[in-house]
């Protein structure tokens, strides 16, 4: 299978590439704005074979791929805030690149890394198959741009129903290789454990679902193996975790020190007390998550700190 990966420098892309490189029968073509950085990183993993690395200018419709994975975008709250409205243009630019390819090569599947933020601000309860996207159209703020960029892309994809495009919505992702400066609850928690410092966290209640690298890899393999479809899938682990339980387990297992303070900061993509999905549509493709959110987090921290 010939796989093109757009945005090979993102952390979730790197985790996926690491797993995919273990299969000699796959041919990977990685595209990035900084291809030299990607080459150096890949060489540090293994001998480069069945893997080509280029900048985006080398991506053309004349190349032959079975699947395109588009990882271009941002995942950390800090980057989302810093990019502001430019995320709309960035998302459109690289999505257009992939769409133009599959229009010319209709047998090629296209997997777009979307986000739970595409649902907008509708997270008083977990979303399901009947949930509707909700944005305050007359009061849009900077925190809305990321979700709107994903929502816009998904609308384009559904309008191209004859093409094999799957939007894969990531709600939360956890890996031992996460950037600890990302500015999320989980990375702040990991820094507090690492530095043996007090974690100050908002007193708001919330539930999150953290998919790990192995289950993320599995769901993509399910899309590879399925007939060509045009749809959106929500990512999910075996079980979500609430904030209170997470903090208590981290205190018990890793001696986390923490205290709660009154919530006063703005979430990068809006306040989301129940930011996860109970839409299990991916099960129809054979996806069965192996790990719970808590297992993904504990396993990742153990890899980092050996605790």
Short mmCIF file of C-alpha atoms in Angstrom, two decimals:
data_model
loop_
_atom_site.label_atom_id
_atom_site.label_comp_id
_atom_site.label_asym_id
_atom_site.label_seq_id
_atom_site.Cartn_x
_atom_site.Cartn_y
_atom_site.Cartn_z
CA UNK A 1 0.00 0.00 0.00
CA UNK A 2 1.25 3.47 -0.92
CA UNK A 3 0.48 6.03 1.78
CA UNK A 4 0.96 9.80 1.55
CA UNK A 5 1.17 11.69 4.83
CA UNK A 6 0.64 15.45 4.79
CA UNK A 7 1.97 17.21 7.87
CA UNK A 8 4.57 14.67 8.96
CA UNK A 9 5.97 16.90 11.72
CA UNK A 10 2.90 16.83 13.96
CA UNK A 11 3.25 14.65 17.05
CA UNK A 12 0.27 12.45 16.30
CA UNK A 13 1.64 11.93 12.77
CA UNK A 14 5.04 10.94 14.17
CA UNK A 15 3.46 8.37 16.49
CA UNK A 16 1.52 6.94 13.57
CA UNK A 17 4.60 6.86 11.32
CA UNK A 18 6.61 5.01 13.98
CA UNK A 19 4.04 2.22 14.01
CA UNK A 20 3.62 2.17 10.25
CA UNK A 21 7.38 1.92 9.61
CA UNK A 22 7.36 -1.51 11.24
CA UNK A 23 5.48 -2.85 8.21
CA UNK A 24 7.89 -3.43 5.32
CA UNK A 25 5.06 -3.86 2.82
CA UNK A 26 3.89 -0.26 3.24
CA UNK A 27 5.40 2.55 1.19
CA UNK A 28 5.29 5.90 2.95
CA UNK A 29 5.72 9.29 1.32
CA UNK A 30 5.99 12.00 3.96
CA UNK A 31 5.35 15.65 3.12
CA UNK A 32 6.22 18.52 5.44
CA UNK A 33 7.20 22.18 5.47
CA UNK A 34 10.51 21.15 7.07
CA UNK A 35 11.48 17.92 5.27
CA UNK A 36 15.08 17.99 6.54
CA UNK A 37 13.79 17.80 10.11
CA UNK A 38 11.64 14.82 9.18
CA UNK A 39 14.58 13.04 7.49
CA UNK A 40 16.73 13.53 10.57
CA UNK A 41 13.95 12.24 12.81
CA UNK A 42 13.26 9.15 10.65
CA UNK A 43 16.98 8.30 10.45
CA UNK A 44 17.04 8.34 14.24
CA UNK A 45 14.36 5.65 14.26
CA UNK A 46 15.57 3.21 11.66
CA UNK A 47 17.17 2.77 8.28
CA UNK A 48 15.14 4.73 5.76
CA UNK A 49 13.56 2.21 3.42
CA UNK A 50 10.20 2.26 1.70
CA UNK A 51 9.97 5.86 2.90
CA UNK A 52 10.29 9.06 0.85
CA UNK A 53 10.40 12.52 2.39
CA UNK A 54 9.71 15.79 0.53
CA UNK A 55 8.33 19.28 0.95
CA UNK A 56 4.77 19.99 -0.12
CA UNK A 57 5.81 21.30 -3.52
CA UNK A 58 6.62 17.73 -4.55
CA UNK A 59 3.06 16.54 -3.91
CA UNK A 60 1.37 16.26 -7.32
CA UNK A 61 -1.55 14.41 -8.86
CA UNK A 62 0.90 12.37 -10.96
CA UNK A 63 2.17 10.47 -7.92
CA UNK A 64 0.34 7.25 -7.15
CA UNK A 65 -1.13 6.70 -3.69
CA UNK A 66 -3.73 4.37 -2.25
CA UNK A 67 -4.39 6.59 0.78
CA UNK A 68 -3.70 10.19 1.80
CA UNK A 69 -3.61 11.09 5.50
CA UNK A 70 -3.85 14.81 6.23
CA UNK A 71 -2.35 15.64 9.63
CA UNK A 72 -1.84 19.33 8.87
CA UNK A 73 -3.23 21.52 11.62
CA UNK A 74 -2.56 22.18 15.25
CA UNK A 75 -3.31 20.11 18.29
CA UNK A 76 -2.09 22.03 21.31
CA UNK A 77 -4.20 24.75 22.96
CA UNK A 78 -1.31 27.23 22.91
CA UNK A 79 -0.77 26.83 19.16
CA UNK A 80 -4.50 27.14 18.52
CA UNK A 81 -4.59 30.47 20.33
CA UNK A 82 -1.43 31.76 18.63
CA UNK A 83 -2.58 30.84 15.11
CA UNK A 84 -5.95 32.56 15.57
CA UNK A 85 -7.78 33.11 12.27
CA UNK A 86 -4.85 31.83 10.16
CA UNK A 87 -5.94 28.27 10.99
CA UNK A 88 -8.84 28.78 8.56
CA UNK A 89 -6.48 29.44 5.64
CA UNK A 90 -4.02 26.72 6.65
CA UNK A 91 -6.70 24.05 6.93
CA UNK A 92 -8.25 25.04 3.60
CA UNK A 93 -4.92 25.14 1.74
CA UNK A 94 -3.81 21.60 2.51
CA UNK A 95 -7.30 20.14 2.38
CA UNK A 96 -7.65 21.59 -1.12
CA UNK A 97 -4.37 19.94 -2.08
CA UNK A 98 -5.67 16.52 -1.04
CA UNK A 99 -9.11 17.03 -2.59
CA UNK A 100 -7.63 18.01 -5.94
CA UNK A 101 -5.61 14.80 -5.87
CA UNK A 102 -8.52 12.45 -5.15
CA UNK A 103 -10.63 14.19 -7.80
CA UNK A 104 -8.02 13.08 -10.32
CA UNK A 105 -7.31 9.72 -8.63
CA UNK A 106 -10.75 8.53 -7.57
CA UNK A 107 -9.59 5.15 -6.24
CA UNK A 108 -7.46 6.87 -3.62
CA UNK A 109 -8.90 7.20 -0.11
CA UNK A 110 -8.46 10.45 1.81
CA UNK A 111 -8.42 10.53 5.62
CA UNK A 112 -8.71 14.03 7.09
CA UNK A 113 -7.75 14.57 10.72
CA UNK A 114 -10.67 16.55 12.06
CA UNK A 115 -11.53 17.38 15.65
CA UNK A 116 -14.33 17.12 18.15
CA UNK A 117 -14.22 20.92 18.00
CA UNK A 118 -16.11 20.62 14.70
CA UNK A 119 -19.23 20.18 16.85
CA UNK A 120 -18.77 23.73 18.16
CA UNK A 121 -19.85 24.47 21.73
CA UNK A 122 -22.30 21.62 22.13
CA UNK A 123 -20.67 19.74 25.02
CA UNK A 124 -22.94 20.06 28.02
CA UNK A 125 -23.41 16.36 27.31
CA UNK A 126 -21.26 14.01 25.23
CA UNK A 127 -22.08 14.15 21.54
CA UNK A 128 -23.73 11.27 19.69
CA UNK A 129 -24.92 10.39 16.19
CA UNK A 130 -27.80 12.89 16.47
CA UNK A 131 -25.76 15.86 17.71
CA UNK A 132 -25.69 19.07 15.69
CA UNK A 133 -22.80 21.49 15.31
CA UNK A 134 -23.40 24.70 17.23
CA UNK A 135 -21.59 28.01 16.77
CA UNK A 136 -22.74 31.41 17.99
CA UNK A 137 -22.89 32.91 14.51
CA UNK A 138 -23.46 36.49 15.71
CA UNK A 139 -20.80 36.34 18.43
CA UNK A 140 -17.89 34.41 16.96
CA UNK A 141 -14.64 34.59 18.93
CA UNK A 142 -11.03 33.49 18.42
CA UNK A 143 -11.72 30.22 20.22
CA UNK A 144 -14.19 29.30 17.44
CA UNK A 145 -11.81 29.44 14.46
CA UNK A 146 -10.27 26.00 14.95
CA UNK A 147 -13.61 24.22 15.17
CA UNK A 148 -15.04 26.20 12.27
CA UNK A 149 -12.03 25.32 10.10
CA UNK A 150 -12.72 21.63 10.72
CA UNK A 151 -16.48 22.02 10.27
CA UNK A 152 -15.98 23.83 6.95
CA UNK A 153 -13.68 21.07 5.70
CA UNK A 154 -16.16 18.37 6.69
CA UNK A 155 -18.96 20.17 4.83
CA UNK A 156 -16.83 20.24 1.68
CA UNK A 157 -16.10 16.54 2.04
CA UNK A 158 -19.76 15.54 2.40
CA UNK A 159 -20.55 17.55 -0.74
CA UNK A 160 -18.10 15.28 -2.59
CA UNK A 161 -20.00 12.12 -1.79
CA UNK A 162 -18.62 10.23 -4.78
CA UNK A 163 -15.09 10.42 -3.34
CA UNK A 164 -13.65 8.23 -0.59
CA UNK A 165 -13.14 10.80 2.16
CA UNK A 166 -13.27 9.99 5.87
CA UNK A 167 -13.10 12.71 8.51
CA UNK A 168 -11.59 11.31 11.68
CA UNK A 169 -12.56 13.46 14.66
CA UNK A 170 -9.98 13.48 17.45
CA UNK A 171 -11.27 14.64 20.82
CA UNK A 172 -8.22 14.03 22.99
CA UNK A 173 -5.03 12.17 22.17
CA UNK A 174 -2.42 10.91 24.61
CA UNK A 175 1.08 9.67 23.94
CA UNK A 176 4.31 9.52 25.93
CA UNK A 177 5.82 11.74 23.24
CA UNK A 178 3.45 14.68 23.78
CA UNK A 179 4.93 18.16 23.89
CA UNK A 180 4.91 19.04 27.59
CA UNK A 181 4.58 22.73 26.68
CA UNK A 182 1.26 22.13 24.92
CA UNK A 183 -0.74 23.88 27.64
CA UNK A 184 -3.43 21.25 28.25
CA UNK A 185 -4.55 19.72 31.53
CA UNK A 186 -2.76 16.46 30.80
CA UNK A 187 0.57 18.07 29.87
CA UNK A 188 0.42 20.42 32.87
CA UNK A 189 -0.22 17.36 35.02
CA UNK A 190 2.77 15.54 33.52
CA UNK A 191 5.03 18.54 34.12
CA UNK A 192 3.93 18.70 37.76
CA UNK A 193 4.81 15.02 38.21
CA UNK A 194 8.16 15.44 36.43
CA UNK A 195 9.21 18.54 38.38
CA UNK A 196 7.60 17.49 41.67
CA UNK A 197 5.65 20.74 41.77
CA UNK A 198 2.14 21.69 42.80
CA UNK A 199 -0.42 21.58 39.99
CA UNK A 200 -3.02 24.33 40.17
CA UNK A 201 -6.08 23.33 38.21
CA UNK A 202 -9.52 24.84 37.75
CA UNK A 203 -12.30 23.51 39.95
CA UNK A 204 -14.63 22.84 37.01
CA UNK A 205 -15.86 19.30 36.44
CA UNK A 206 -15.12 17.69 33.10
CA UNK A 207 -14.90 14.34 31.33
CA UNK A 208 -12.39 13.53 28.60
CA UNK A 209 -11.70 10.57 26.30
CA UNK A 210 -8.02 10.03 25.48
CA UNK A 211 -7.31 7.74 22.54
CA UNK A 212 -3.77 6.37 22.43
CA UNK A 213 -1.37 5.68 19.56
CA UNK A 214 -2.24 1.99 19.21
CA UNK A 215 -5.99 2.49 19.03
CA UNK A 216 -5.54 5.47 16.73
CA UNK A 217 -3.46 3.26 14.45
CA UNK A 218 -6.14 0.57 14.63
CA UNK A 219 -8.98 2.87 13.57
CA UNK A 220 -6.98 4.05 10.55
CA UNK A 221 -6.26 0.46 9.58
CA UNK A 222 -10.01 -0.23 9.73
CA UNK A 223 -10.58 2.61 7.25
CA UNK A 224 -7.84 1.21 5.01
CA UNK A 225 -9.50 -2.21 4.99
CA UNK A 226 -13.07 -0.99 4.50
CA UNK A 227 -14.73 -0.31 1.14
CA UNK A 228 -14.44 3.28 -0.06
CA UNK A 229 -16.84 5.46 1.94
CA UNK A 230 -17.56 9.14 2.47
CA UNK A 231 -18.33 9.80 6.12
CA UNK A 232 -17.11 11.15 9.46
CA UNK A 233 -16.05 9.01 12.42
CA UNK A 234 -15.58 10.01 16.05
CA UNK A 235 -12.52 8.61 17.81
CA UNK A 236 -12.97 7.01 21.22
CA UNK A 237 -11.10 4.85 23.71
CA UNK A 238 -12.50 1.94 25.66
CA UNK A 239 -13.70 4.30 28.40
CA UNK A 240 -13.46 8.05 29.16
CA UNK A 241 -12.20 9.50 32.45
CA UNK A 242 -13.51 12.34 34.62
CA UNK A 243 -11.12 14.96 35.94
CA UNK A 244 -11.62 14.19 39.63
CA UNK A 245 -10.89 10.49 39.16
CA UNK A 246 -7.86 11.26 37.00
CA UNK A 247 -6.34 13.56 39.61
CA UNK A 248 -6.95 11.05 42.38
CA UNK A 249 -5.29 8.23 40.45
CA UNK A 250 -2.33 10.45 39.53
CA UNK A 251 -1.93 11.39 43.19
CA UNK A 252 -1.98 7.73 44.24
CA UNK A 253 0.16 6.28 41.43
CA UNK A 254 2.62 9.10 40.71
CA UNK A 255 2.50 11.26 43.86
CA UNK A 256 0.97 14.19 42.01
CA UNK A 257 0.49 17.25 44.18
CA UNK A 258 -2.45 19.39 43.19
CA UNK A 259 -4.95 21.95 44.39
CA UNK A 260 -8.08 23.28 42.75
CA UNK A 261 -8.66 26.98 42.15
CA UNK A 262 -11.60 28.94 40.82
CA UNK A 263 -11.88 28.63 37.04
CA UNK A 264 -10.78 31.87 35.38
CA UNK A 265 -9.02 31.02 32.11
CA UNK A 266 -10.46 30.68 28.62
CA UNK A 267 -10.24 27.29 26.97
CA UNK A 268 -8.55 27.49 23.56
CA UNK A 269 -11.60 26.01 21.83
CA UNK A 270 -14.29 26.96 24.33
CA UNK A 271 -15.49 25.42 27.58
CA UNK A 272 -16.34 21.74 27.12
CA UNK A 273 -17.41 19.88 30.29
CA UNK A 274 -18.10 16.63 28.41
CA UNK A 275 -15.70 16.71 25.49
CA UNK A 276 -16.13 13.20 24.13
CA UNK A 277 -18.40 11.16 21.91
CA UNK A 278 -20.64 8.16 22.45
CA UNK A 279 -21.09 7.80 18.69
CA UNK A 280 -19.60 4.35 18.02
CA UNK A 281 -20.00 4.39 14.25
CA UNK A 282 -16.39 3.26 13.83
CA UNK A 283 -17.44 -0.09 15.26
CA UNK A 284 -19.19 -0.78 11.94
CA UNK A 285 -15.72 -0.89 10.34
CA UNK A 286 -14.44 -3.35 12.92
CA UNK A 287 -12.86 -0.89 15.35
CA UNK A 288 -12.64 -2.18 18.93
CA UNK A 289 -10.54 0.02 21.23
CA UNK A 290 -8.07 -1.90 23.34
CA UNK A 291 -7.30 0.65 26.05
CA UNK A 292 -9.26 2.97 28.34
CA UNK A 293 -8.33 6.64 28.69
CA UNK A 294 -6.78 5.95 32.08
CA UNK A 295 -4.74 3.02 30.76
CA UNK A 296 -3.41 5.19 27.94
CA UNK A 297 -2.37 7.91 30.39
CA UNK A 298 -0.80 5.59 32.97
CA UNK A 299 1.08 3.66 30.29
CA UNK A 300 2.42 6.86 28.74
CA UNK A 301 3.61 8.34 32.03
CA UNK A 302 5.31 5.07 32.94
CA UNK A 303 7.19 5.16 29.62
CA UNK A 304 8.39 8.69 30.33
CA UNK A 305 9.27 8.52 34.00
CA UNK A 306 9.55 4.79 34.64
CA UNK A 307 7.24 5.03 37.63
#
